Amino acid sequence: MGEETTKKEEEEFEPKIVGFTCNWCTYAAADLAGTSRKKYPPNSRIIRLMCSARLDPMFVLKALLNGADGVFFSGCHPGECHYIKGNYYARRRIAAIRTILKQLGLDNRFKSYWISASEGEKFANTMKGLTEEIKELGPSPLRGKIL
Amino acid sequence: MGIAVIGGGVAGITAALDLADSGYKVHLIEKNAELGGKMEELAECQMGLSPYIAKVENHPNINLMLSSELERLSGTAGDFKLSVSGNEVGVESVVLAPGYDIPEVAKSYGYGSPDVVVSLDFEGMLKAATVSETGELVRPSDGKRVKKLGFIKCVGSRCQENEICSTACCAYTAKEAWEVKERFPDIEIYIFYMDIRVFGKDEELVAELKDKYGVKYIRSRVPEVIPEEGALTVKFENLEKGTIEKLDLDMVVLAVGLLPSKTLSKLAEITGVKTDKYGYIETSLTSPLETSVPGILACGTATAPMKVRESVAQASGAALKAAGLSQRTEPIPGQEEHKYIEVGDELKTGVFICGCEGEIANSIDIPAVVERVSELKDVVYVNSETNTLQEAMDAIESGIVDQGLNRIVFAGQSPRECEDIVRDACAGAGLNPYLLEMVNLREQCAWVQGPKDATEAAVDMLKMAVERAKYLEEIPVERYPVIPKALVIGGGISGMNAALGIADAGYEVHLVDKGAELGGGLRESTELPGPGGEQAADVLKELVDKVTANERINVYTKVKEEKVVGRAGSFKAKIVAEGSAEDVEIEFGACVIATGARRDFVPEGYFGYGKEKNVTTVSEFVKMLAGKLDANTIALIQDVPGEGVTARYSSIEVVDSALKAKEKNPDANVFVLYQDIKTYGKWEVLYKDAREKGVIFLRYDKEKPPKYEDGIVSVYDVIFNDEIQIKPDLVVLSTPAMPAEANERLSEMFRIPLKNGFFMEKPERPKMVLTPVDTVNEGVFICGSAVYPAMIDECLAMSSAAASRACVLLAKDFLETPAMTSVVDEEICVGCGVCEAICPVEAIELTEEPVPVVTFGVTTVVGRTKKVAKVGEGCIGCGSCASYCPSSAMSLKYFRDKQVYAQLDYAV
C-alpha cells in the first residue's frame, strides 16, 4: 500500500478474498479473462486445485480463520467435470460447509460458482460483483483476531 | 530427413505435434509471422490453442519456419527437396494444411454499410466488446447498443459462385448466437437459413437456442439487406404466410462460407497436386488424405470445407500417413531417464520472473517485486532478466546446476500453457520436476489489473508461491515400459483401417470383432454414394485382404474382450471366444475402439413397415437400385422418428439414392420428404443435381409429420402451404442409426462416458474439439461411427487419426507413472471405506493388512489385521478421497493439506 495514506485506507475498505478454482474450467476462465484483457478488482487470490473435488472444507475454514473477508470456490458446470463427477462431490461439500458457516455467522462470506473455461467474461464480472458484495459486508470479524 | 508440414493453423499444428512427439523431424512452414491461422481470430479458440502453440514453439523436433513460403518442390516420395523462402529443406513426405479463406462478399447484402459485418469480423467485435469500457455490443456506425441482431447464413456458399455447402457455418453461427445471448440476453436474434446442417451436440445447441434463448430461426434465403436511416431492412419470404416481409435490424452478421486458401492454387502448382473444380485439393471418398502426388498428404479445410473437429482428425491421420514414408531420426522428448539430485533439508528457493516480451514488464514494476521477494526467507536467488520462455528455461537450468537451487518458483505466463515445459526444464537439470511452483503473472495479474494493483498482487502471489514451495516434496516418478502392441476393437472399415495404420507403423495389433467375418456395417452396403459408383464390397475386400495378409495383425473373430486392467502403455485383457472355454490373454499399450454403429433399427409399424410390402428402408432401397427398379412413384421419407441419432450420411444417402433412382428411371416421380437436407460440403452437388434432374423435395414441419393411409402419403408442404398427397408404389424410410450393442459394456470396462450410446471424446476446456479421438482414459482412442455415425471418408480419416494417436504413445519406450495421485497413510487409515465409495474411477480398494506392533523399538507383525485403503493404478488425481477422508489418511500428492495451507497463510 506504500504511498497510500492510512486515512485513505480507512475510507476505502479493500477486502481480502481467497478463491479456490479447478484447473480445467474456472482457472482457464480466469486465463481467458486475462487474454481478453478484462479488468477486475485485485482483491482475490486464486489457489488452483486440479478438481473441485479437492476442496476440503478445512481450506475454507482455514482461509476465514486467517482473516479472509471472503472466500469463493468455482468449478466446472455440473455435468462437465474433467474428472467425471468431482464437481458433484464439491457441491455436497459446499452444502456441508454452509451449514458449519451458518453456525458461525460467516456463511455470507463464502460463495460458490460454476464458471466454464469459455466464460472469461463471467469470471471477471463475478470477481467484480463478489468484491462489491464483500465490501458491503465490511471486514471479517475474524480479521486480525486469530493468528 | 523429415517431414514438411505446410500451414501453421490448427491442422498444421496438430500434424506437426503428432509427428514430432513420435520422433520425426518436422519442418513447420507458415507464411504468417505467427502460428494459429484463423483460430487466432476466435477468442475462445485462441485460448484453447495457445498451449499447443507454446508446445510447438518449444519442441526440439520442430523446425519452425515462420514468415516462410514454399517456393519450389522437386523429387519424389521419400526424397523431396523443398525451397522455402530461400532455404533448402530435404524431406521424405509433405503434409499440406494451408487452411481456408473467406469469400469476397458482394454488396448485395448491404455489405459496405458499417453495420453489416462478416462472421470473422463479428468475432473480433465480440472480443472488442469484452475489453471496451461499457462491455456492450455496439453498432459500428453510431456506437449505439445493438438491440436486434440478424445472422444470414449461406453467404458465399450454396450459391452460383460457390455451389457447395461450407459445412461449418451452421454450427459457428449457432455458437456466436449463443455467446451473444449469454452475454447480452436482451438482444433479439434472428437467424435466416436454408437448412440447419448440424449433428449431435450442435443439434442440441440449436434446439436450446430456439427453446431456451428465444432465438428466431427463419427459413428464408434473404434477397437483400437495405441500409437506410440508421436501420438495416431485411426482406425475406415468410413461408407460413407466403408473403414478403420486412424486418428492421440494428446489425447484420453474414455467416460467410469457407473457400480454399488463397495460397492453395500456387501451392498446388508448386507441388503438382491436383485440385478439384472448386479449388480444393483433390482427395477421394476412399482415400481422404492422399493427394494425386504420392508422398504428399493433405488435411483440413484444404480438402473440403469442414469444422475444427474434422480438420484435426484429418491432420492426425495425414501425420500417420506421412510418418509411414519417413524415418524416425529424433529422440522422443521426455524419454531420457532422469537422475534427480538429492534434495537436502536446506531450502534453496530460486524465483524466476519472466518479462514475457514486455507483457508483464509493462504492468508490473518488476524491480520492486524483485526487491520484496528477495527479502523472503529461503529465497536465495531471484532472476528477472529473462524475456521469453526459452530464456527463462535456460536460466532455470543454470540456476539448478550452478546455484544448487532445490525449489523453483516460476512467474510468467499461465501454467496451463507452460507448466509441462518448465517441468521438463527442471527435470533436465536434475531437479525433481514437482519441486516447481508456478505463478500466473501474465493472464491473472498483469493483463487484468492496473499497474499499481498488479505490482501489489504480484508480490502477494509470489509470497504464496514461495511459501508453498517450501512444502513441496520430491515425487518419485517410476518409469514403466510401454508394450508396443495395440488392441483394436471392431473389424469394420474404421477398425481395419486403424489396425493397418498401426501395423504399418511397425507395431503388433490384436484386431477383435464379435462377428464371424471382418467388414462390419459396410458389408450390408452395396454402391457407395456419389457419382463414382464405387462398390462397398470392393473397398472392403481390399481392406480385408490387406489386414489378413499383414503379419503384424492378429485377427480374432466371434470374440469379445473382457477384464481390462492397467493404464496407458501397459494394459492387459482377456479375449473370450464364443462358446469356448479357452481365453487368450493379451497385453497392449494402446487401444482403439471402433465398434461402429448399427443400422438395424426397424421402424416397425411406421407407415405400415413390416406389413406392407412396398414400404422399405433406405439401405434396402440402395440394394434394390442395383437391380431392376419397377416403381414409378417413389416417396423417400427422411427423419423417421425412432431411437438413435441422425447419421451424418443420412441425407446424403437419401438424396443420392433418389438421384440414382431418377437416373435409372427418368420417368419415375421421385419425392423426398424432409425437415432439413443435410448434404454438407461437396455433397451439396448431389442435392443440386437431384433437383435439376427432377427429384421433388417437399419440406414438412416436425409438428406436422407425413401420414400414410390407404396407400397414400399425405404431407403438409410448408412451401406450398397446403397438403400434398402422393400415391407411391414404393415408400422408402430413412431411419436413425443406433450405437453398437457392445458400447455400454466397453464404456464401463474402459471408463469412457457415452452420449446417446456413442463414445465421448475427452472433454476440453474451453469447449472445442482439438483431440477428437482421445478419451478420458489415456491410451484408449475412439474413431468412426462409434463416436458418431459418419461417412466413409470421415471414418477413414478418423481411424487414421486414432492410429496416429496410438502410435504417438507406442513410439515411447517408457512412460512415467502419474505423479499427482493419492497416497494413503496406512497407519492412520481406519478402513472406513469412504474413499472407496466415492472414487469416480474405482481406483481404491480396501484390503486386509496385518497390523505391525512396535514393542521396545522392535516391529513385529502379530496376527491382527485391519482394513486399509489401497490406491490402485487407475487413480486420476482428482483429490475427492483426500478431501473426503475423515481421518486425513488420504492425501493427494502436490496438493497436500499443508501445501494448500501454506498458500492460504500468505493469501490474506
GROMACS .gro file of C-alpha atoms in nm, chain A residues 71-147:
model
   77
   71VAL     CA    1  -1.383  -1.698   0.024
   72PHE     CA    2  -1.511  -1.833  -0.300
   73PHE     CA    3  -1.498  -2.159  -0.484
   74SER     CA    4  -1.564  -2.213  -0.853
   75GLY     CA    5  -1.551  -2.520  -1.074
   76CYS     CA    6  -1.690  -2.670  -1.392
   77HIS     CA    7  -2.061  -2.661  -1.453
   78PRO     CA    8  -2.239  -2.967  -1.316
   79GLY     CA    9  -2.207  -3.247  -1.567
   80GLU     CA   10  -1.889  -3.109  -1.721
   81CYS     CA   11  -1.626  -3.225  -1.475
   82HIS     CA   12  -1.290  -3.325  -1.617
   83TYR     CA   13  -1.278  -3.597  -1.353
   84ILE     CA   14  -1.624  -3.733  -1.427
   85LYS     CA   15  -1.812  -3.623  -1.116
   86GLY     CA   16  -1.580  -3.423  -0.895
   87ASN     CA   17  -1.795  -3.114  -0.906
   88TYR     CA   18  -2.092  -3.309  -0.775
   89TYR     CA   19  -1.883  -3.408  -0.476
   90ALA     CA   20  -1.782  -3.045  -0.438
   91ARG     CA   21  -2.145  -2.942  -0.442
   92ARG     CA   22  -2.215  -3.173  -0.150
   93ARG     CA   23  -1.916  -3.038   0.041
   94ILE     CA   24  -2.031  -2.683  -0.019
   95ALA     CA   25  -2.367  -2.760   0.133
   96ALA     CA   26  -2.189  -2.905   0.434
   97ILE     CA   27  -1.955  -2.607   0.461
   98ARG     CA   28  -2.252  -2.373   0.454
   99THR     CA   29  -2.415  -2.545   0.749
  100ILE     CA   30  -2.099  -2.504   0.953
  101LEU     CA   31  -2.050  -2.144   0.847
  102LYS     CA   32  -2.409  -2.061   0.929
  103GLN     CA   33  -2.344  -2.164   1.287
  104LEU     CA   34  -2.051  -1.927   1.293
  105GLY     CA   35  -2.238  -1.646   1.120
  106LEU     CA   36  -1.990  -1.649   0.834
  107ASP     CA   37  -2.194  -1.812   0.561
  108ASN     CA   38  -2.243  -1.486   0.373
  109ARG     CA   39  -1.867  -1.466   0.328
  110PHE     CA   40  -1.847  -1.789   0.133
  111LYS     CA   41  -1.968  -1.802  -0.226
  112SER     CA   42  -1.962  -2.071  -0.486
  113TYR     CA   43  -1.991  -2.053  -0.863
  114TRP     CA   44  -1.974  -2.266  -1.173
  115ILE     CA   45  -1.770  -2.095  -1.441
  116SER     CA   46  -1.660  -2.282  -1.750
  117ALA     CA   47  -1.341  -2.223  -1.944
  118SER     CA   48  -1.515  -2.020  -2.210
  119GLU     CA   49  -1.670  -1.781  -1.962
  120GLY     CA   50  -1.386  -1.535  -1.913
  121GLU     CA   51  -1.636  -1.254  -1.913
  122LYS     CA   52  -1.838  -1.424  -1.642
  123PHE     CA   53  -1.527  -1.474  -1.433
  124ALA     CA   54  -1.434  -1.106  -1.448
  125ASN     CA   55  -1.790  -0.999  -1.370
  126THR     CA   56  -1.810  -1.244  -1.086
  127MET     CA   57  -1.492  -1.101  -0.937
  128LYS     CA   58  -1.638  -0.751  -0.963
  129GLY     CA   59  -1.967  -0.849  -0.805
  130LEU     CA   60  -1.805  -1.054  -0.533
  131THR     CA   61  -1.565  -0.775  -0.436
  132GLU     CA   62  -1.855  -0.531  -0.413
  133GLU     CA   63  -2.057  -0.771  -0.202
  134ILE     CA   64  -1.775  -0.833   0.042
  135LYS     CA   65  -1.701  -0.462   0.055
  136GLU     CA   66  -2.055  -0.405   0.168
  137LEU     CA   67  -2.025  -0.670   0.434
  138GLY     CA   68  -1.721  -0.493   0.573
  139PRO     CA   69  -1.413  -0.652   0.727
  140SER     CA   70  -1.438  -1.005   0.857
  141PRO     CA   71  -1.498  -1.021   1.232
  142LEU     CA   72  -1.207  -1.264   1.246
  143ARG     CA   73  -0.965  -1.025   1.082
  144GLY     CA   74  -0.661  -0.985   1.298
  145LYS     CA   75  -0.813  -1.177   1.587
  146ILE     CA   76  -0.675  -1.517   1.525
  147LEU     CA   77  -0.312  -1.589   1.433
   0.00000   0.00000   0.00000
